[in-house]
Short mmCIF file of N, CA, C and O in Angstrom, two decimals:
data_model
loop_
_atom_site.label_atom_id
_atom_site.label_comp_id
_atom_site.label_asym_id
_atom_site.label_seq_id
_atom_site.Cartn_x
_atom_site.Cartn_y
_atom_site.Cartn_z
N MET U 9 156.36 6.25 95.88
CA MET U 9 156.66 5.80 94.53
C MET U 9 155.81 4.58 94.21
O MET U 9 155.36 3.88 95.09
N SER U 10 155.67 4.33 92.94
CA SER U 10 154.87 3.18 92.52
C SER U 10 155.70 1.90 92.57
O SER U 10 156.93 1.93 92.60
N VAL U 11 155.00 0.79 92.55
CA VAL U 11 155.66 -0.51 92.59
C VAL U 11 156.54 -0.71 91.37
O VAL U 11 157.68 -1.19 91.48
N ILE U 12 156.06 -0.32 90.20
CA ILE U 12 156.85 -0.53 88.98
C ILE U 12 158.13 0.32 89.00
O ILE U 12 159.20 -0.15 88.62
N ILE U 13 158.03 1.55 89.48
CA ILE U 13 159.22 2.39 89.55
C ILE U 13 160.21 1.79 90.55
O ILE U 13 161.41 1.71 90.27
N ASP U 14 159.71 1.36 91.70
CA ASP U 14 160.58 0.73 92.70
C ASP U 14 161.27 -0.51 92.12
O ASP U 14 162.45 -0.74 92.36
N THR U 15 160.52 -1.30 91.35
CA THR U 15 161.07 -2.52 90.75
C THR U 15 162.19 -2.19 89.76
O THR U 15 163.24 -2.83 89.75
N VAL U 16 161.97 -1.17 88.93
CA VAL U 16 162.98 -0.78 87.95
C VAL U 16 164.22 -0.25 88.67
O VAL U 16 165.35 -0.60 88.30
N ILE U 17 164.04 0.54 89.69
CA ILE U 17 165.19 1.06 90.43
C ILE U 17 165.98 -0.09 91.05
O ILE U 17 167.21 -0.08 91.04
N GLU U 18 165.29 -1.10 91.56
CA GLU U 18 165.97 -2.28 92.10
C GLU U 18 166.76 -3.01 91.02
O GLU U 18 167.88 -3.46 91.25
N LYS U 19 166.18 -3.15 89.83
CA LYS U 19 166.87 -3.83 88.72
C LYS U 19 168.12 -3.05 88.30
O LYS U 19 169.16 -3.63 88.01
N ILE U 20 168.00 -1.73 88.28
CA ILE U 20 169.15 -0.91 87.93
C ILE U 20 170.24 -1.07 89.00
O ILE U 20 171.42 -1.26 88.67
N ALA U 21 169.84 -1.00 90.26
CA ALA U 21 170.80 -1.14 91.36
C ALA U 21 171.51 -2.49 91.29
O ALA U 21 172.71 -2.58 91.55
N LYS U 22 170.80 -3.52 90.92
CA LYS U 22 171.39 -4.86 90.79
C LYS U 22 172.48 -4.84 89.70
O LYS U 22 173.56 -5.42 89.89
N GLN U 23 172.20 -4.16 88.58
CA GLN U 23 173.20 -4.08 87.51
C GLN U 23 174.38 -3.20 87.90
O GLN U 23 175.47 -3.36 87.36
N GLN U 24 174.18 -2.31 88.84
CA GLN U 24 175.25 -1.42 89.28
C GLN U 24 176.20 -2.08 90.27
O GLN U 24 177.32 -1.59 90.44
N GLU U 25 175.78 -3.16 90.90
CA GLU U 25 176.61 -3.81 91.92
C GLU U 25 177.99 -4.15 91.37
O GLU U 25 178.12 -4.75 90.30
N GLY U 26 179.01 -3.75 92.11
CA GLY U 26 180.38 -4.01 91.70
C GLY U 26 180.92 -3.08 90.64
O GLY U 26 182.04 -3.23 90.18
N LYS U 27 180.11 -2.11 90.23
CA LYS U 27 180.53 -1.18 89.17
C LYS U 27 180.64 0.26 89.68
O LYS U 27 180.62 1.20 88.90
N GLU U 28 180.75 0.41 91.00
CA GLU U 28 180.84 1.74 91.58
C GLU U 28 181.98 2.51 90.93
O GLU U 28 183.01 1.95 90.57
N ASN U 29 181.78 3.81 90.78
CA ASN U 29 182.78 4.71 90.20
C ASN U 29 183.13 4.39 88.75
O ASN U 29 184.25 4.63 88.30
N THR U 30 182.19 3.82 88.02
CA THR U 30 182.38 3.57 86.58
C THR U 30 181.33 4.35 85.80
O THR U 30 180.32 4.80 86.35
N ALA U 31 181.56 4.46 84.51
CA ALA U 31 180.60 5.15 83.64
C ALA U 31 179.27 4.40 83.62
O ALA U 31 178.20 5.03 83.61
N ALA U 32 179.29 3.07 83.62
CA ALA U 32 178.05 2.29 83.62
C ALA U 32 177.24 2.57 84.88
O ALA U 32 176.00 2.68 84.83
N TYR U 33 177.90 2.70 86.01
CA TYR U 33 177.21 3.02 87.26
C TYR U 33 176.50 4.37 87.13
O TYR U 33 175.35 4.52 87.54
N MET U 34 177.19 5.35 86.55
CA MET U 34 176.60 6.68 86.38
C MET U 34 175.41 6.65 85.43
O MET U 34 174.43 7.37 85.63
N VAL U 35 175.47 5.81 84.41
CA VAL U 35 174.31 5.64 83.53
C VAL U 35 173.12 5.14 84.34
O VAL U 35 172.00 5.62 84.19
N GLY U 36 173.37 4.20 85.23
CA GLY U 36 172.31 3.70 86.10
C GLY U 36 171.72 4.79 86.95
O GLY U 36 170.49 4.88 87.11
N GLU U 37 172.56 5.65 87.50
CA GLU U 37 172.06 6.76 88.32
C GLU U 37 171.21 7.72 87.49
O GLU U 37 170.15 8.16 87.93
N GLN U 38 171.67 8.00 86.28
CA GLN U 38 170.91 8.92 85.44
C GLN U 38 169.60 8.27 84.99
O GLN U 38 168.56 8.93 84.93
N LEU U 39 169.62 6.98 84.71
CA LEU U 39 168.40 6.28 84.34
C LEU U 39 167.40 6.28 85.50
O LEU U 39 166.20 6.47 85.29
N LYS U 40 167.89 6.10 86.71
CA LYS U 40 167.00 6.19 87.88
C LYS U 40 166.34 7.56 87.95
O LYS U 40 165.13 7.65 88.21
N ASP U 41 167.11 8.61 87.71
CA ASP U 41 166.56 9.96 87.73
C ASP U 41 165.48 10.13 86.66
O ASP U 41 164.47 10.79 86.89
N ILE U 42 165.70 9.55 85.51
CA ILE U 42 164.74 9.67 84.40
C ILE U 42 163.41 9.00 84.75
O ILE U 42 162.35 9.52 84.45
N ILE U 43 163.48 7.84 85.39
CA ILE U 43 162.23 7.09 85.62
C ILE U 43 161.53 7.44 86.94
O ILE U 43 160.37 7.10 87.10
N ARG U 44 162.21 8.11 87.85
CA ARG U 44 161.56 8.49 89.12
C ARG U 44 160.34 9.36 88.84
O ARG U 44 160.44 10.37 88.16
N GLY U 45 159.21 8.94 89.36
CA GLY U 45 157.98 9.70 89.17
C GLY U 45 157.39 9.59 87.78
O GLY U 45 156.51 10.35 87.40
N ASN U 46 157.88 8.63 86.99
CA ASN U 46 157.43 8.52 85.60
C ASN U 46 157.13 7.04 85.29
O ASN U 46 158.01 6.32 84.81
N GLU U 47 155.93 6.63 85.58
CA GLU U 47 155.56 5.22 85.37
C GLU U 47 155.64 4.81 83.91
O GLU U 47 155.98 3.67 83.62
N GLN U 48 155.31 5.71 83.00
CA GLN U 48 155.37 5.38 81.58
C GLN U 48 156.79 4.99 81.18
O GLN U 48 157.01 3.99 80.50
N ALA U 49 157.76 5.77 81.62
CA ALA U 49 159.16 5.46 81.32
C ALA U 49 159.58 4.16 82.00
O ALA U 49 160.27 3.34 81.41
N ALA U 50 159.15 3.96 83.24
CA ALA U 50 159.50 2.74 83.98
C ALA U 50 158.96 1.50 83.26
O ALA U 50 159.64 0.48 83.19
N GLU U 51 157.75 1.59 82.72
CA GLU U 51 157.16 0.46 81.99
C GLU U 51 157.98 0.11 80.75
O GLU U 51 158.11 -1.06 80.39
N LEU U 52 158.55 1.11 80.10
CA LEU U 52 159.38 0.86 78.93
C LEU U 52 160.69 0.19 79.31
O LEU U 52 161.18 -0.69 78.62
N VAL U 53 161.25 0.60 80.42
CA VAL U 53 162.59 0.14 80.82
C VAL U 53 162.56 -1.23 81.50
O VAL U 53 163.51 -2.00 81.37
N ILE U 54 161.48 -1.56 82.19
CA ILE U 54 161.46 -2.79 83.00
C ILE U 54 161.77 -4.04 82.18
O ILE U 54 162.55 -4.88 82.62
N GLN U 55 161.22 -4.16 81.00
CA GLN U 55 161.49 -5.33 80.17
C GLN U 55 162.89 -5.27 79.56
O GLN U 55 163.56 -6.29 79.44
N ASP U 56 163.31 -4.06 79.20
CA ASP U 56 164.63 -3.91 78.59
C ASP U 56 165.74 -4.39 79.52
O ASP U 56 166.72 -5.00 79.07
N LEU U 57 165.60 -4.14 80.81
CA LEU U 57 166.66 -4.50 81.74
C LEU U 57 166.84 -6.00 81.91
O LEU U 57 167.85 -6.46 82.41
N GLU U 58 165.87 -6.78 81.45
CA GLU U 58 165.99 -8.25 81.46
C GLU U 58 166.83 -8.75 80.30
O GLU U 58 167.32 -9.88 80.32
N ASN U 59 166.99 -7.92 79.28
CA ASN U 59 167.71 -8.27 78.07
C ASN U 59 169.18 -7.84 78.21
O ASN U 59 169.45 -6.65 78.38
N PRO U 60 170.13 -8.77 78.14
CA PRO U 60 171.55 -8.40 78.29
C PRO U 60 172.00 -7.34 77.28
O PRO U 60 172.91 -6.57 77.57
N ASP U 61 171.37 -7.28 76.12
CA ASP U 61 171.73 -6.28 75.13
C ASP U 61 171.20 -4.89 75.47
O ASP U 61 171.50 -3.92 74.75
N MET U 62 170.41 -4.79 76.54
CA MET U 62 169.84 -3.52 76.95
C MET U 62 170.30 -3.13 78.36
O MET U 62 169.67 -2.34 79.03
N SER U 63 171.41 -3.68 78.79
CA SER U 63 171.94 -3.40 80.12
C SER U 63 172.46 -1.97 80.22
O SER U 63 172.68 -1.31 79.19
N ILE U 64 172.71 -1.53 81.45
CA ILE U 64 173.27 -0.19 81.61
C ILE U 64 174.69 -0.13 81.02
O ILE U 64 175.10 0.93 80.54
N GLU U 65 175.39 -1.24 81.01
CA GLU U 65 176.73 -1.26 80.39
C GLU U 65 176.63 -1.06 78.88
O GLU U 65 177.45 -0.36 78.29
N LYS U 66 175.64 -1.70 78.25
CA LYS U 66 175.47 -1.53 76.79
C LYS U 66 175.05 -0.09 76.48
O LYS U 66 175.48 0.48 75.48
N CYS U 67 174.21 0.48 77.34
CA CYS U 67 173.81 1.87 77.16
C CYS U 67 175.02 2.80 77.28
O CYS U 67 175.18 3.73 76.50
N GLU U 68 175.86 2.51 78.25
CA GLU U 68 177.07 3.32 78.44
C GLU U 68 177.95 3.27 77.20
O GLU U 68 178.58 4.27 76.83
N ARG U 69 177.98 2.16 76.53
CA ARG U 69 178.78 2.05 75.30
C ARG U 69 178.27 3.00 74.22
O ARG U 69 179.05 3.51 73.41
N LYS U 70 176.95 3.23 74.19
CA LYS U 70 176.39 4.18 73.23
C LYS U 70 176.88 5.60 73.54
O LYS U 70 177.18 6.37 72.63
N ILE U 71 176.95 5.93 74.82
CA ILE U 71 177.45 7.24 75.20
C ILE U 71 178.94 7.34 74.85
O ILE U 71 179.40 8.37 74.35
N LYS U 72 179.69 6.28 75.07
CA LYS U 72 181.12 6.26 74.71
C LYS U 72 181.29 6.42 73.21
O LYS U 72 182.19 7.13 72.75
N GLU U 73 180.43 5.76 72.42
CA GLU U 73 180.50 5.92 70.96
C GLU U 73 180.32 7.39 70.58
O GLU U 73 181.03 7.90 69.71
N TYR U 74 179.39 8.06 71.23
CA TYR U 74 179.18 9.48 70.98
C TYR U 74 180.46 10.26 71.33
O TYR U 74 180.93 11.08 70.56
N ALA U 75 181.01 9.98 72.52
CA ALA U 75 182.21 10.69 72.97
C ALA U 75 183.38 10.45 72.02
O ALA U 75 184.15 11.38 71.72
N ASP U 76 183.52 9.23 71.55
CA ASP U 76 184.63 8.90 70.65
C ASP U 76 184.57 9.66 69.33
O ASP U 76 185.59 9.86 68.67
N LYS U 77 183.38 10.10 68.95
CA LYS U 77 183.22 10.84 67.69
C LYS U 77 183.47 12.34 67.85
O LYS U 77 183.54 13.06 66.86
N GLN U 78 183.60 12.80 69.09
CA GLN U 78 183.78 14.23 69.34
C GLN U 78 185.25 14.62 69.19
O GLN U 78 186.15 13.83 69.40
N GLU U 79 185.44 15.88 68.83
CA GLU U 79 186.80 16.42 68.70
C GLU U 79 187.44 16.48 70.09
O GLU U 79 186.85 16.98 71.04
N ARG U 80 188.63 15.98 70.19
CA ARG U 80 189.33 15.97 71.48
C ARG U 80 190.21 17.22 71.59
O ARG U 80 191.09 17.44 70.78
N LYS U 81 189.92 17.99 72.62
CA LYS U 81 190.74 19.18 72.89
C LYS U 81 191.73 18.87 74.00
O LYS U 81 192.73 19.54 74.15
N ASN U 82 191.43 17.89 74.79
CA ASN U 82 192.30 17.43 75.87
C ASN U 82 192.47 15.93 75.71
O ASN U 82 192.21 15.37 74.66
N SER U 83 192.88 15.29 76.77
CA SER U 83 193.06 13.84 76.68
C SER U 83 191.73 13.08 76.79
O SER U 83 191.70 11.89 76.56
N CYS U 84 190.65 13.78 77.15
CA CYS U 84 189.36 13.10 77.25
C CYS U 84 188.25 14.00 76.75
O CYS U 84 188.45 15.19 76.52
N VAL U 85 187.08 13.44 76.60
CA VAL U 85 185.90 14.18 76.14
C VAL U 85 184.84 14.06 77.22
O VAL U 85 184.63 12.99 77.78
N CYS U 86 184.19 15.15 77.50
CA CYS U 86 183.10 15.15 78.47
C CYS U 86 181.78 15.15 77.70
O CYS U 86 181.61 15.91 76.75
N VAL U 87 180.85 14.28 78.10
CA VAL U 87 179.52 14.27 77.52
C VAL U 87 178.60 14.97 78.50
O VAL U 87 178.43 14.49 79.63
N PRO U 88 178.02 16.11 78.11
CA PRO U 88 177.15 16.84 79.03
C PRO U 88 175.95 15.99 79.46
O PRO U 88 175.49 15.12 78.70
N PRO U 89 175.45 16.22 80.67
CA PRO U 89 174.33 15.41 81.18
C PRO U 89 173.11 15.40 80.27
O PRO U 89 172.48 14.36 80.09
N ASN U 90 172.79 16.54 79.64
CA ASN U 90 171.61 16.56 78.77
C ASN U 90 171.82 15.71 77.52
O ASN U 90 170.88 15.07 77.03
N VAL U 91 173.04 15.66 77.02
CA VAL U 91 173.33 14.80 75.86
C VAL U 91 173.28 13.34 76.27
O VAL U 91 172.68 12.51 75.58
N ALA U 92 173.89 13.02 77.42
CA ALA U 92 173.84 11.64 77.91
C ALA U 92 172.40 11.21 78.14
O ALA U 92 172.01 10.10 77.79
N GLU U 93 171.59 12.10 78.71
CA GLU U 93 170.18 11.76 78.94
C GLU U 93 169.46 11.46 77.63
O GLU U 93 168.69 10.52 77.53
N GLY U 94 169.75 12.25 76.61
CA GLY U 94 169.13 12.01 75.31
C GLY U 94 169.52 10.64 74.75
O GLY U 94 168.68 9.93 74.19
N ILE U 95 170.78 10.27 74.91
CA ILE U 95 171.26 8.96 74.44
C ILE U 95 170.59 7.85 75.24
O ILE U 95 170.13 6.85 74.67
N ILE U 96 170.49 8.03 76.55
CA ILE U 96 169.84 7.03 77.41
C ILE U 96 168.37 6.88 77.03
O ILE U 96 167.86 5.76 76.87
N ARG U 97 167.68 8.01 76.87
CA ARG U 97 166.25 7.94 76.51
C ARG U 97 166.06 7.25 75.16
O ARG U 97 165.16 6.44 74.99
N LYS U 98 166.92 7.57 74.21
CA LYS U 98 166.82 6.93 72.89
C LYS U 98 167.08 5.42 73.00
O LYS U 98 166.36 4.62 72.43
N PHE U 99 168.10 5.03 73.76
CA PHE U 99 168.47 3.63 73.92
C PHE U 99 167.30 2.82 74.50
O PHE U 99 167.02 1.72 74.05
N TYR U 100 166.62 3.39 75.50
CA TYR U 100 165.53 2.67 76.15
C TYR U 100 164.15 3.02 75.59
O TYR U 100 163.14 2.52 76.07
N GLY U 101 164.10 3.87 74.56
CA GLY U 101 162.83 4.19 73.91
C GLY U 101 161.93 5.08 74.74
O GLY U 101 160.71 5.03 74.61
N ILE U 102 162.52 5.92 75.58
CA ILE U 102 161.74 6.84 76.40
C ILE U 102 161.57 8.13 75.61
O ILE U 102 162.54 8.85 75.36
N SER U 103 160.35 8.41 75.22
CA SER U 103 160.08 9.55 74.35
C SER U 103 160.19 10.88 75.09
O SER U 103 160.20 10.94 76.32
N GLU U 104 160.23 11.94 74.32
CA GLU U 104 160.20 13.30 74.88
C GLU U 104 158.91 13.49 75.67
O GLU U 104 158.90 14.14 76.70
N GLN U 105 157.82 12.92 75.18
CA GLN U 105 156.53 13.05 75.87
C GLN U 105 156.61 12.43 77.26
O GLN U 105 156.14 13.01 78.23
N ALA U 106 157.23 11.27 77.36
CA ALA U 106 157.38 10.63 78.67
C ALA U 106 158.24 11.49 79.57
O ALA U 106 157.98 11.61 80.76
N ALA U 107 159.27 12.12 79.02
CA ALA U 107 160.12 13.00 79.83
C ALA U 107 159.34 14.22 80.29
O ALA U 107 159.47 14.67 81.42
N ALA U 108 158.49 14.76 79.42
CA ALA U 108 157.68 15.92 79.78
C ALA U 108 156.68 15.57 80.87
O ALA U 108 156.42 16.37 81.77
N GLU U 109 156.12 14.37 80.83
CA GLU U 109 155.18 13.96 81.85
C GLU U 109 155.84 13.91 83.22
O GLU U 109 155.25 14.26 84.22
N LYS U 110 157.09 13.51 83.25
CA LYS U 110 157.82 13.46 84.52
C LYS U 110 157.98 14.86 85.09
O LYS U 110 157.78 15.10 86.26
N SER U 111 158.37 15.79 84.24
CA SER U 111 158.66 17.13 84.73
C SER U 111 157.41 17.97 84.94
O SER U 111 157.49 19.04 85.50
N GLY U 112 156.28 17.46 84.48
CA GLY U 112 155.05 18.22 84.63
C GLY U 112 154.91 19.30 83.58
O GLY U 112 154.06 20.18 83.69
N THR U 113 155.72 19.27 82.54
CA THR U 113 155.65 20.26 81.48
C THR U 113 154.37 20.08 80.68
O THR U 113 154.00 18.96 80.33
N VAL U 114 153.71 21.17 80.41
CA VAL U 114 152.49 21.14 79.62
C VAL U 114 152.67 22.11 78.45
O VAL U 114 153.08 23.24 78.65
N SER U 115 152.35 21.64 77.26
CA SER U 115 152.45 22.54 76.11
C SER U 115 151.20 23.39 76.01
O SER U 115 150.15 23.05 76.56
N LEU U 116 151.31 24.50 75.31
CA LEU U 116 150.15 25.36 75.11
C LEU U 116 149.06 24.63 74.36
O LEU U 116 147.87 24.86 74.59
N MET U 117 149.44 23.72 73.47
CA MET U 117 148.45 22.95 72.71
C MET U 117 147.62 22.07 73.66
O MET U 117 146.45 21.83 73.42
N ASP U 118 148.24 21.56 74.72
CA ASP U 118 147.50 20.76 75.69
C ASP U 118 146.42 21.56 76.39
O ASP U 118 145.40 21.02 76.80
N LEU U 119 146.65 22.86 76.53
CA LEU U 119 145.70 23.70 77.23
C LEU U 119 144.54 24.14 76.34
O LEU U 119 143.51 24.58 76.86
N MET U 120 144.70 24.06 75.04
CA MET U 120 143.65 24.51 74.12
C MET U 120 142.59 23.47 73.90
O MET U 120 142.64 22.38 74.00
#
């Protein structure tokens, strides 16, 4: 892994300390997955994590806001991983293009 990705993962882990088994901790895990192997995404996130308004806890609140707006069929609402990832990427400004670079996805237009 690159130094920047390792640094971001360390910053996320630091924010996760003491928050095991919480929604904020899970946001950190999903954010780690998003930036692994993706230096462009890591560069976007590294500065954000220094800002208290861009913490994994604040990001988790955005996911909770989404959940609170959903129709409740039971006592709780589940936010699917792909929806949570979209909220996380939007919160940290990680574009679809950055996500595609991680997965190695290439559009047909790129090949032309």
